[in-house]
């Protein structure tokens, strides 16, 4: 199952997102659902980095299927972030 968590500050500004898991649609290397999600997430991160002046950071782990993305200079500690939405897909 792929889990998406979008973080917002108490002031309703986007602070980042986490993506984790695998779709389980097919074997690793042949899973078109995982490939599609990866393409969308990587494109999102690349677009934010390319077309905005926002400071960002990201960490990824291919084996676990995890990507953590955060905007920099959010005027709040990450302990004060709240999960705004959590979406799940897959099995």
PDB file of N, CA, C and O in Angstrom, residues 5-72:
ATOM      1  N   UNK A   5       1.076  11.372   3.090  1.00  0.00           N
ATOM      2  CA  UNK A   5       0.699  12.265   4.176  1.00  0.00           C
ATOM      3  C   UNK A   5       1.151  13.665   3.801  1.00  0.00           C
ATOM      4  O   UNK A   5       2.321  13.875   3.482  1.00  0.00           O
ATOM      5  N   UNK A   6       0.223  14.599   3.819  1.00  0.00           N
ATOM      6  CA  UNK A   6       0.512  15.997   3.485  1.00  0.00           C
ATOM      7  C   UNK A   6       0.489  16.793   4.779  1.00  0.00           C
ATOM      8  O   UNK A   6      -0.468  16.701   5.553  1.00  0.00           O
ATOM      9  N   UNK A   7       1.557  17.568   5.017  1.00  0.00           N
ATOM     10  CA  UNK A   7       1.665  18.349   6.245  1.00  0.00           C
ATOM     11  C   UNK A   7       1.386  19.817   5.990  1.00  0.00           C
ATOM     12  O   UNK A   7       1.821  20.375   4.992  1.00  0.00           O
ATOM     13  N   UNK A   8       0.646  20.410   6.922  1.00  0.00           N
ATOM     14  CA  UNK A   8       0.389  21.843   6.914  1.00  0.00           C
ATOM     15  C   UNK A   8       0.722  22.405   8.291  1.00  0.00           C
ATOM     16  O   UNK A   8       0.648  21.687   9.287  1.00  0.00           O
ATOM     17  N   UNK A   9       1.053  23.682   8.331  1.00  0.00           N
ATOM     18  CA  UNK A   9       1.266  24.349   9.610  1.00  0.00           C
ATOM     19  C   UNK A   9      -0.087  24.704  10.202  1.00  0.00           C
ATOM     20  O   UNK A   9      -1.124  24.590   9.538  1.00  0.00           O
ATOM     21  N   UNK A  10      -0.081  25.178  11.441  1.00  0.00           N
ATOM     22  CA  UNK A  10      -1.329  25.627  12.061  1.00  0.00           C
ATOM     23  C   UNK A  10      -1.934  26.785  11.283  1.00  0.00           C
ATOM     24  O   UNK A  10      -3.134  27.009  11.330  1.00  0.00           O
ATOM     25  N   UNK A  11      -1.099  27.535  10.544  1.00  0.00           N
ATOM     26  CA  UNK A  11      -1.578  28.633   9.709  1.00  0.00           C
ATOM     27  C   UNK A  11      -2.024  28.189   8.336  1.00  0.00           C
ATOM     28  O   UNK A  11      -2.232  29.003   7.443  1.00  0.00           O
ATOM     29  N   UNK A  12      -2.155  26.879   8.121  1.00  0.00           N
ATOM     30  CA  UNK A  12      -2.645  26.278   6.876  1.00  0.00           C
ATOM     31  C   UNK A  12      -1.705  26.465   5.685  1.00  0.00           C
ATOM     32  O   UNK A  12      -2.141  26.451   4.542  1.00  0.00           O
ATOM     33  N   UNK A  13      -0.403  26.638   5.955  1.00  0.00           N
ATOM     34  CA  UNK A  13       0.578  26.672   4.864  1.00  0.00           C
ATOM     35  C   UNK A  13       1.163  25.270   4.710  1.00  0.00           C
ATOM     36  O   UNK A  13       1.411  24.575   5.689  1.00  0.00           O
ATOM     37  N   UNK A  14       1.375  24.892   3.459  1.00  0.00           N
ATOM     38  CA  UNK A  14       1.956  23.576   3.224  1.00  0.00           C
ATOM     39  C   UNK A  14       3.379  23.532   3.740  1.00  0.00           C
ATOM     40  O   UNK A  14       4.162  24.445   3.513  1.00  0.00           O
ATOM     41  N   UNK A  15       3.703  22.455   4.444  1.00  0.00           N
ATOM     42  CA  UNK A  15       5.020  22.300   5.030  1.00  0.00           C
ATOM     43  C   UNK A  15       5.791  21.133   4.426  1.00  0.00           C
ATOM     44  O   UNK A  15       7.002  21.075   4.538  1.00  0.00           O
ATOM     45  N   UNK A  16       5.101  20.219   3.774  1.00  0.00           N
ATOM     46  CA  UNK A  16       5.783  19.091   3.159  1.00  0.00           C
ATOM     47  C   UNK A  16       4.866  17.895   3.014  1.00  0.00           C
ATOM     48  O   UNK A  16       3.666  17.974   3.253  1.00  0.00           O
ATOM     49  N   UNK A  17       5.482  16.770   2.626  1.00  0.00           N
ATOM     50  CA  UNK A  17       4.715  15.538   2.500  1.00  0.00           C
ATOM     51  C   UNK A  17       5.632  14.344   2.654  1.00  0.00           C
ATOM     52  O   UNK A  17       6.851  14.448   2.502  1.00  0.00           O
ATOM     53  N   UNK A  18       5.034  13.222   2.982  1.00  0.00           N
ATOM     54  CA  UNK A  18       5.718  11.936   3.050  1.00  0.00           C
ATOM     55  C   UNK A  18       4.976  10.975   2.134  1.00  0.00           C
ATOM     56  O   UNK A  18       3.741  10.986   2.077  1.00  0.00           O
ATOM     57  N   UNK A  19       5.730  10.146   1.438  1.00  0.00           N
ATOM     58  CA  UNK A  19       5.185   9.068   0.622  1.00  0.00           C
ATOM     59  C   UNK A  19       5.893   7.809   1.102  1.00  0.00           C
ATOM     60  O   UNK A  19       7.121   7.813   1.229  1.00  0.00           O
ATOM     61  N   UNK A  20       5.146   6.743   1.360  1.00  0.00           N
ATOM     62  CA  UNK A  20       5.814   5.509   1.781  1.00  0.00           C
ATOM     63  C   UNK A  20       5.051   4.296   1.267  1.00  0.00           C
ATOM     64  O   UNK A  20       3.852   4.355   1.021  1.00  0.00           O
ATOM     65  N   UNK A  21       5.781   3.217   1.117  1.00  0.00           N
ATOM     66  CA  UNK A  21       5.183   1.944   0.741  1.00  0.00           C
ATOM     67  C   UNK A  21       5.309   1.611  -0.729  1.00  0.00           C
ATOM     68  O   UNK A  21       5.907   2.349  -1.508  1.00  0.00           O
ATOM     69  N   UNK A  22       4.750   0.473  -1.060  1.00  0.00           N
ATOM     70  CA  UNK A  22       4.739  -0.026  -2.434  1.00  0.00           C
ATOM     71  C   UNK A  22       3.306  -0.407  -2.795  1.00  0.00           C
ATOM     72  O   UNK A  22       2.537  -0.828  -1.937  1.00  0.00           O
ATOM     73  N   UNK A  23       2.987  -0.291  -4.060  1.00  0.00           N
ATOM     74  CA  UNK A  23       1.615  -0.588  -4.498  1.00  0.00           C
ATOM     75  C   UNK A  23       1.296  -2.075  -4.423  1.00  0.00           C
ATOM     76  O   UNK A  23       0.182  -2.470  -4.129  1.00  0.00           O
ATOM     77  N   UNK A  24       2.282  -2.903  -4.727  1.00  0.00           N
ATOM     78  CA  UNK A  24       2.044  -4.339  -4.716  1.00  0.00           C
ATOM     79  C   UNK A  24       1.235  -4.827  -5.901  1.00  0.00           C
ATOM     80  O   UNK A  24       0.681  -5.921  -5.879  1.00  0.00           O
ATOM     81  N   UNK A  25       1.155  -4.018  -6.949  1.00  0.00           N
ATOM     82  CA  UNK A  25       0.410  -4.396  -8.149  1.00  0.00           C
ATOM     83  C   UNK A  25       1.120  -5.513  -8.911  1.00  0.00           C
ATOM     84  O   UNK A  25       0.482  -6.394  -9.478  1.00  0.00           O
ATOM     85  N   UNK A  26       2.461  -5.452  -8.904  1.00  0.00           N
ATOM     86  CA  UNK A  26       3.265  -6.446  -9.610  1.00  0.00           C
ATOM     87  C   UNK A  26       4.603  -6.559  -8.893  1.00  0.00           C
ATOM     88  O   UNK A  26       4.862  -5.854  -7.923  1.00  0.00           O
ATOM     89  N   UNK A  27       5.466  -7.411  -9.404  1.00  0.00           N
ATOM     90  CA  UNK A  27       6.797  -7.590  -8.816  1.00  0.00           C
ATOM     91  C   UNK A  27       7.605  -6.297  -8.919  1.00  0.00           C
ATOM     92  O   UNK A  27       7.386  -5.482  -9.823  1.00  0.00           O
ATOM     93  N   UNK A  28       8.552  -6.142  -8.003  1.00  0.00           N
ATOM     94  CA  UNK A  28       9.450  -4.986  -8.037  1.00  0.00           C
ATOM     95  C   UNK A  28      10.125  -4.899  -9.403  1.00  0.00           C
ATOM     96  O   UNK A  28      10.582  -5.908  -9.938  1.00  0.00           O
ATOM     97  N   UNK A  29      10.139  -3.713  -9.976  1.00  0.00           N
ATOM     98  CA  UNK A  29      10.711  -3.514 -11.295  1.00  0.00           C
ATOM     99  C   UNK A  29       9.686  -3.608 -12.412  1.00  0.00           C
ATOM    100  O   UNK A  29       9.941  -3.182 -13.532  1.00  0.00           O
ATOM    101  N   UNK A  30       8.524  -4.170 -12.119  1.00  0.00           N
ATOM    102  CA  UNK A  30       7.451  -4.302 -13.110  1.00  0.00           C
ATOM    103  C   UNK A  30       6.153  -3.643 -12.659  1.00  0.00           C
ATOM    104  O   UNK A  30       5.133  -3.757 -13.344  1.00  0.00           O
ATOM    105  N   UNK A  31       6.175  -2.992 -11.512  1.00  0.00           N
ATOM    106  CA  UNK A  31       4.960  -2.425 -10.928  1.00  0.00           C
ATOM    107  C   UNK A  31       4.679  -1.051 -11.535  1.00  0.00           C
ATOM    108  O   UNK A  31       5.307  -0.061 -11.189  1.00  0.00           O
ATOM    109  N   UNK A  32       3.713  -1.002 -12.455  1.00  0.00           N
ATOM    110  CA  UNK A  32       3.393   0.253 -13.145  1.00  0.00           C
ATOM    111  C   UNK A  32       2.751   1.278 -12.212  1.00  0.00           C
ATOM    112  O   UNK A  32       2.872   2.477 -12.435  1.00  0.00           O
ATOM    113  N   UNK A  33       2.067   0.822 -11.175  1.00  0.00           N
ATOM    114  CA  UNK A  33       1.453   1.752 -10.221  1.00  0.00           C
ATOM    115  C   UNK A  33       2.548   2.463  -9.435  1.00  0.00           C
ATOM    116  O   UNK A  33       2.526   3.690  -9.286  1.00  0.00           O
ATOM    117  N   UNK A  34       3.523   1.715  -8.929  1.00  0.00           N
ATOM    118  CA  UNK A  34       4.662   2.333  -8.221  1.00  0.00           C
ATOM    119  C   UNK A  34       5.414   3.282  -9.149  1.00  0.00           C
ATOM    120  O   UNK A  34       5.809   4.373  -8.734  1.00  0.00           O
ATOM    121  N   UNK A  35       5.606   2.875 -10.379  1.00  0.00           N
ATOM    122  CA  UNK A  35       6.316   3.726 -11.338  1.00  0.00           C
ATOM    123  C   UNK A  35       5.565   5.030 -11.573  1.00  0.00           C
ATOM    124  O   UNK A  35       6.167   6.108 -11.630  1.00  0.00           O
ATOM    125  N   UNK A  36       4.250   4.955 -11.694  1.00  0.00           N
ATOM    126  CA  UNK A  36       3.448   6.161 -11.915  1.00  0.00           C
ATOM    127  C   UNK A  36       3.505   7.099 -10.717  1.00  0.00           C
ATOM    128  O   UNK A  36       3.702   8.312 -10.865  1.00  0.00           O
ATOM    129  N   UNK A  37       3.359   6.557  -9.513  1.00  0.00           N
ATOM    130  CA  UNK A  37       3.429   7.380  -8.305  1.00  0.00           C
ATOM    131  C   UNK A  37       4.813   8.009  -8.179  1.00  0.00           C
ATOM    132  O   UNK A  37       4.941   9.205  -7.894  1.00  0.00           O
ATOM    133  N   UNK A  38       5.851   7.231  -8.418  1.00  0.00           N
ATOM    134  CA  UNK A  38       7.223   7.759  -8.350  1.00  0.00           C
ATOM    135  C   UNK A  38       7.428   8.892  -9.339  1.00  0.00           C
ATOM    136  O   UNK A  38       8.021   9.923  -9.003  1.00  0.00           O
ATOM    137  N   UNK A  39       6.940   8.730 -10.551  1.00  0.00           N
ATOM    138  CA  UNK A  39       7.095   9.773 -11.570  1.00  0.00           C
ATOM    139  C   UNK A  39       6.393  11.055 -11.159  1.00  0.00           C
ATOM    140  O   UNK A  39       6.943  12.158 -11.308  1.00  0.00           O
ATOM    141  N   UNK A  40       5.194  10.936 -10.623  1.00  0.00           N
ATOM    142  CA  UNK A  40       4.446  12.123 -10.197  1.00  0.00           C
ATOM    143  C   UNK A  40       5.143  12.816  -9.029  1.00  0.00           C
ATOM    144  O   UNK A  40       5.278  14.041  -9.011  1.00  0.00           O
ATOM    145  N   UNK A  41       5.599  12.043  -8.051  1.00  0.00           N
ATOM    146  CA  UNK A  41       6.248  12.629  -6.877  1.00  0.00           C
ATOM    147  C   UNK A  41       7.570  13.290  -7.261  1.00  0.00           C
ATOM    148  O   UNK A  41       7.847  14.422  -6.852  1.00  0.00           O
ATOM    149  N   UNK A  42       8.382  12.611  -8.057  1.00  0.00           N
ATOM    150  CA  UNK A  42       9.671  13.182  -8.471  1.00  0.00           C
ATOM    151  C   UNK A  42       9.452  14.430  -9.315  1.00  0.00           C
ATOM    152  O   UNK A  42      10.145  15.439  -9.158  1.00  0.00           O
ATOM    153  N   UNK A  43       8.450  14.415 -10.197  1.00  0.00           N
ATOM    154  CA  UNK A  43       8.131  15.591 -10.999  1.00  0.00           C
ATOM    155  C   UNK A  43       7.670  16.750 -10.120  1.00  0.00           C
ATOM    156  O   UNK A  43       8.022  17.903 -10.363  1.00  0.00           O
ATOM    157  N   UNK A  44       6.888  16.452  -9.102  1.00  0.00           N
ATOM    158  CA  UNK A  44       6.433  17.487  -8.170  1.00  0.00           C
ATOM    159  C   UNK A  44       7.616  18.140  -7.473  1.00  0.00           C
ATOM    160  O   UNK A  44       7.729  19.371  -7.421  1.00  0.00           O
ATOM    161  N   UNK A  45       8.520  17.332  -6.939  1.00  0.00           N
ATOM    162  CA  UNK A  45       9.696  17.859  -6.240  1.00  0.00           C
ATOM    163  C   UNK A  45      10.568  18.661  -7.198  1.00  0.00           C
ATOM    164  O   UNK A  45      10.991  19.776  -6.878  1.00  0.00           O
ATOM    165  N   UNK A  46      10.835  18.121  -8.387  1.00  0.00           N
ATOM    166  CA  UNK A  46      11.656  18.836  -9.376  1.00  0.00           C
ATOM    167  C   UNK A  46      11.017  20.155  -9.787  1.00  0.00           C
ATOM    168  O   UNK A  46      11.713  21.165  -9.948  1.00  0.00           O
ATOM    169  N   UNK A  47       9.704  20.172  -9.962  1.00  0.00           N
ATOM    170  CA  UNK A  47       9.014  21.401 -10.357  1.00  0.00           C
ATOM    171  C   UNK A  47       9.079  22.462  -9.265  1.00  0.00           C
ATOM    172  O   UNK A  47       9.300  23.644  -9.551  1.00  0.00           O
ATOM    173  N   UNK A  48       8.885  22.054  -8.026  1.00  0.00           N
ATOM    174  CA  UNK A  48       8.977  23.012  -6.916  1.00  0.00           C
ATOM    175  C   UNK A  48      10.390  23.594  -6.841  1.00  0.00           C
ATOM    176  O   UNK A  48      10.564  24.802  -6.696  1.00  0.00           O
ATOM    177  N   UNK A  49      11.388  22.733  -6.982  1.00  0.00           N
ATOM    178  CA  UNK A  49      12.785  23.203  -6.932  1.00  0.00           C
ATOM    179  C   UNK A  49      13.118  24.097  -8.117  1.00  0.00           C
ATOM    180  O   UNK A  49      13.849  25.066  -7.982  1.00  0.00           O
ATOM    181  N   UNK A  50      12.582  23.792  -9.288  1.00  0.00           N
ATOM    182  CA  UNK A  50      12.918  24.527 -10.510  1.00  0.00           C
ATOM    183  C   UNK A  50      12.155  25.842 -10.639  1.00  0.00           C
ATOM    184  O   UNK A  50      12.698  26.854 -11.050  1.00  0.00           O
ATOM    185  N   UNK A  51      10.882  25.840 -10.290  1.00  0.00           N
ATOM    186  CA  UNK A  51      10.031  26.984 -10.594  1.00  0.00           C
ATOM    187  C   UNK A  51       9.673  27.866  -9.403  1.00  0.00           C
ATOM    188  O   UNK A  51       8.885  28.794  -9.542  1.00  0.00           O
ATOM    189  N   UNK A  52      10.231  27.555  -8.234  1.00  0.00           N
ATOM    190  CA  UNK A  52      10.030  28.428  -7.077  1.00  0.00           C
ATOM    191  C   UNK A  52      11.383  28.766  -6.474  1.00  0.00           C
ATOM    192  O   UNK A  52      12.395  28.149  -6.806  1.00  0.00           O
ATOM    193  N   UNK A  53      11.388  29.720  -5.596  1.00  0.00           N
ATOM    194  CA  UNK A  53      12.614  30.062  -4.875  1.00  0.00           C
ATOM    195  C   UNK A  53      12.580  29.510  -3.453  1.00  0.00           C
ATOM    196  O   UNK A  53      13.429  29.852  -2.636  1.00  0.00           O
ATOM    197  N   UNK A  54      11.614  28.649  -3.176  1.00  0.00           N
ATOM    198  CA  UNK A  54      11.482  28.064  -1.845  1.00  0.00           C
ATOM    199  C   UNK A  54      12.660  27.147  -1.546  1.00  0.00           C
ATOM    200  O   UNK A  54      13.119  26.408  -2.413  1.00  0.00           O
ATOM    201  N   UNK A  55      13.125  27.202  -0.305  1.00  0.00           N
ATOM    202  CA  UNK A  55      14.144  26.259   0.138  1.00  0.00           C
ATOM    203  C   UNK A  55      13.443  24.956   0.483  1.00  0.00           C
ATOM    204  O   UNK A  55      12.381  24.955   1.096  1.00  0.00           O
ATOM    205  N   UNK A  56      14.027  23.845   0.051  1.00  0.00           N
ATOM    206  CA  UNK A  56      13.413  22.544   0.284  1.00  0.00           C
ATOM    207  C   UNK A  56      14.464  21.531   0.708  1.00  0.00           C
ATOM    208  O   UNK A  56      15.668  21.749   0.512  1.00  0.00           O
ATOM    209  N   UNK A  57      14.008  20.432   1.247  1.00  0.00           N
ATOM    210  CA  UNK A  57      14.886  19.299   1.517  1.00  0.00           C
ATOM    211  C   UNK A  57      14.082  18.027   1.267  1.00  0.00           C
ATOM    212  O   UNK A  57      12.860  18.007   1.424  1.00  0.00           O
ATOM    213  N   UNK A  58      14.775  17.000   0.853  1.00  0.00           N
ATOM    214  CA  UNK A  58      14.103  15.719   0.654  1.00  0.00           C
ATOM    215  C   UNK A  58      15.059  14.579   0.956  1.00  0.00           C
ATOM    216  O   UNK A  58      16.276  14.707   0.787  1.00  0.00           O
ATOM    217  N   UNK A  59      14.492  13.500   1.407  1.00  0.00           N
ATOM    218  CA  UNK A  59      15.233  12.283   1.717  1.00  0.00           C
ATOM    219  C   UNK A  59      14.435  11.137   1.115  1.00  0.00           C
ATOM    220  O   UNK A  59      13.204  11.118   1.209  1.00  0.00           O
ATOM    221  N   UNK A  60      15.139  10.194   0.497  1.00  0.00           N
ATOM    222  CA  UNK A  60      14.420   9.056  -0.076  1.00  0.00           C
ATOM    223  C   UNK A  60      15.157   7.757   0.214  1.00  0.00           C
ATOM    224  O   UNK A  60      16.363   7.743   0.428  1.00  0.00           O
ATOM    225  N   UNK A  61      14.401   6.678   0.220  1.00  0.00           N
ATOM    226  CA  UNK A  61      14.941   5.336   0.408  1.00  0.00           C
ATOM    227  C   UNK A  61      14.183   4.416  -0.549  1.00  0.00           C
ATOM    228  O   UNK A  61      13.001   4.123  -0.328  1.00  0.00           O
ATOM    229  N   UNK A  62      14.839   4.012  -1.631  1.00  0.00           N
ATOM    230  CA  UNK A  62      14.182   3.192  -2.660  1.00  0.00           C
ATOM    231  C   UNK A  62      13.668   1.876  -2.115  1.00  0.00           C
ATOM    232  O   UNK A  62      12.578   1.432  -2.476  1.00  0.00           O
ATOM    233  N   UNK A  63      14.443   1.247  -1.251  1.00  0.00           N
ATOM    234  CA  UNK A  63      14.060  -0.075  -0.764  1.00  0.00           C
ATOM    235  C   UNK A  63      12.740  -0.041   0.006  1.00  0.00           C
ATOM    236  O   UNK A  63      11.875  -0.887  -0.196  1.00  0.00           O
ATOM    237  N   UNK A  64      12.578   0.953   0.867  1.00  0.00           N
ATOM    238  CA  UNK A  64      11.330   1.044   1.639  1.00  0.00           C
ATOM    239  C   UNK A  64      10.248   1.812   0.878  1.00  0.00           C
ATOM    240  O   UNK A  64       9.091   1.823   1.291  1.00  0.00           O
ATOM    241  N   UNK A  65      10.628   2.476  -0.211  1.00  0.00           N
ATOM    242  CA  UNK A  65       9.673   3.260  -0.985  1.00  0.00           C
ATOM    243  C   UNK A  65       9.258   4.540  -0.283  1.00  0.00           C
ATOM    244  O   UNK A  65       8.123   4.977  -0.400  1.00  0.00           O
ATOM    245  N   UNK A  66      10.193   5.140   0.449  1.00  0.00           N
ATOM    246  CA  UNK A  66       9.886   6.332   1.243  1.00  0.00           C
ATOM    247  C   UNK A  66      10.515   7.576   0.643  1.00  0.00           C
ATOM    248  O   UNK A  66      11.681   7.563   0.259  1.00  0.00           O
ATOM    249  N   UNK A  67       9.737   8.645   0.566  1.00  0.00           N
ATOM    250  CA  UNK A  67      10.243   9.969   0.210  1.00  0.00           C
ATOM    251  C   UNK A  67       9.671  10.939   1.230  1.00  0.00           C
ATOM    252  O   UNK A  67       8.462  10.956   1.465  1.00  0.00           O
ATOM    253  N   UNK A  68      10.554  11.730   1.851  1.00  0.00           N
ATOM    254  CA  UNK A  68      10.131  12.775   2.782  1.00  0.00           C
ATOM    255  C   UNK A  68      10.558  14.104   2.185  1.00  0.00           C
ATOM    256  O   UNK A  68      11.729  14.304   1.896  1.00  0.00           O
ATOM    257  N   UNK A  69       9.608  15.000   1.989  1.00  0.00           N
ATOM    258  CA  UNK A  69       9.870  16.302   1.385  1.00  0.00           C
ATOM    259  C   UNK A  69       9.393  17.383   2.341  1.00  0.00           C
ATOM    260  O   UNK A  69       8.295  17.302   2.892  1.00  0.00           O
ATOM    261  N   UNK A  70      10.234  18.403   2.562  1.00  0.00           N
ATOM    262  CA  UNK A  70       9.866  19.511   3.440  1.00  0.00           C
ATOM    263  C   UNK A  70      10.280  20.833   2.813  1.00  0.00           C
ATOM    264  O   UNK A  70      11.328  20.927   2.158  1.00  0.00           O
ATOM    265  N   UNK A  71       9.446  21.830   3.017  1.00  0.00           N
ATOM    266  CA  UNK A  71       9.824  23.189   2.670  1.00  0.00           C
ATOM    267  C   UNK A  71      10.701  23.729   3.785  1.00  0.00           C
ATOM    268  O   UNK A  71      10.438  23.468   4.960  1.00  0.00           O
ATOM    269  N   UNK A  72      11.722  24.514   3.418  1.00  0.00           N
ATOM    270  CA  UNK A  72      12.565  25.151   4.422  1.00  0.00           C
ATOM    271  C   UNK A  72      11.944  26.457   4.871  1.00  0.00           C
ATOM    272  O   UNK A  72      10.976  26.950   4.286  1.00  0.00           O
TER     273      UNK A  72
END
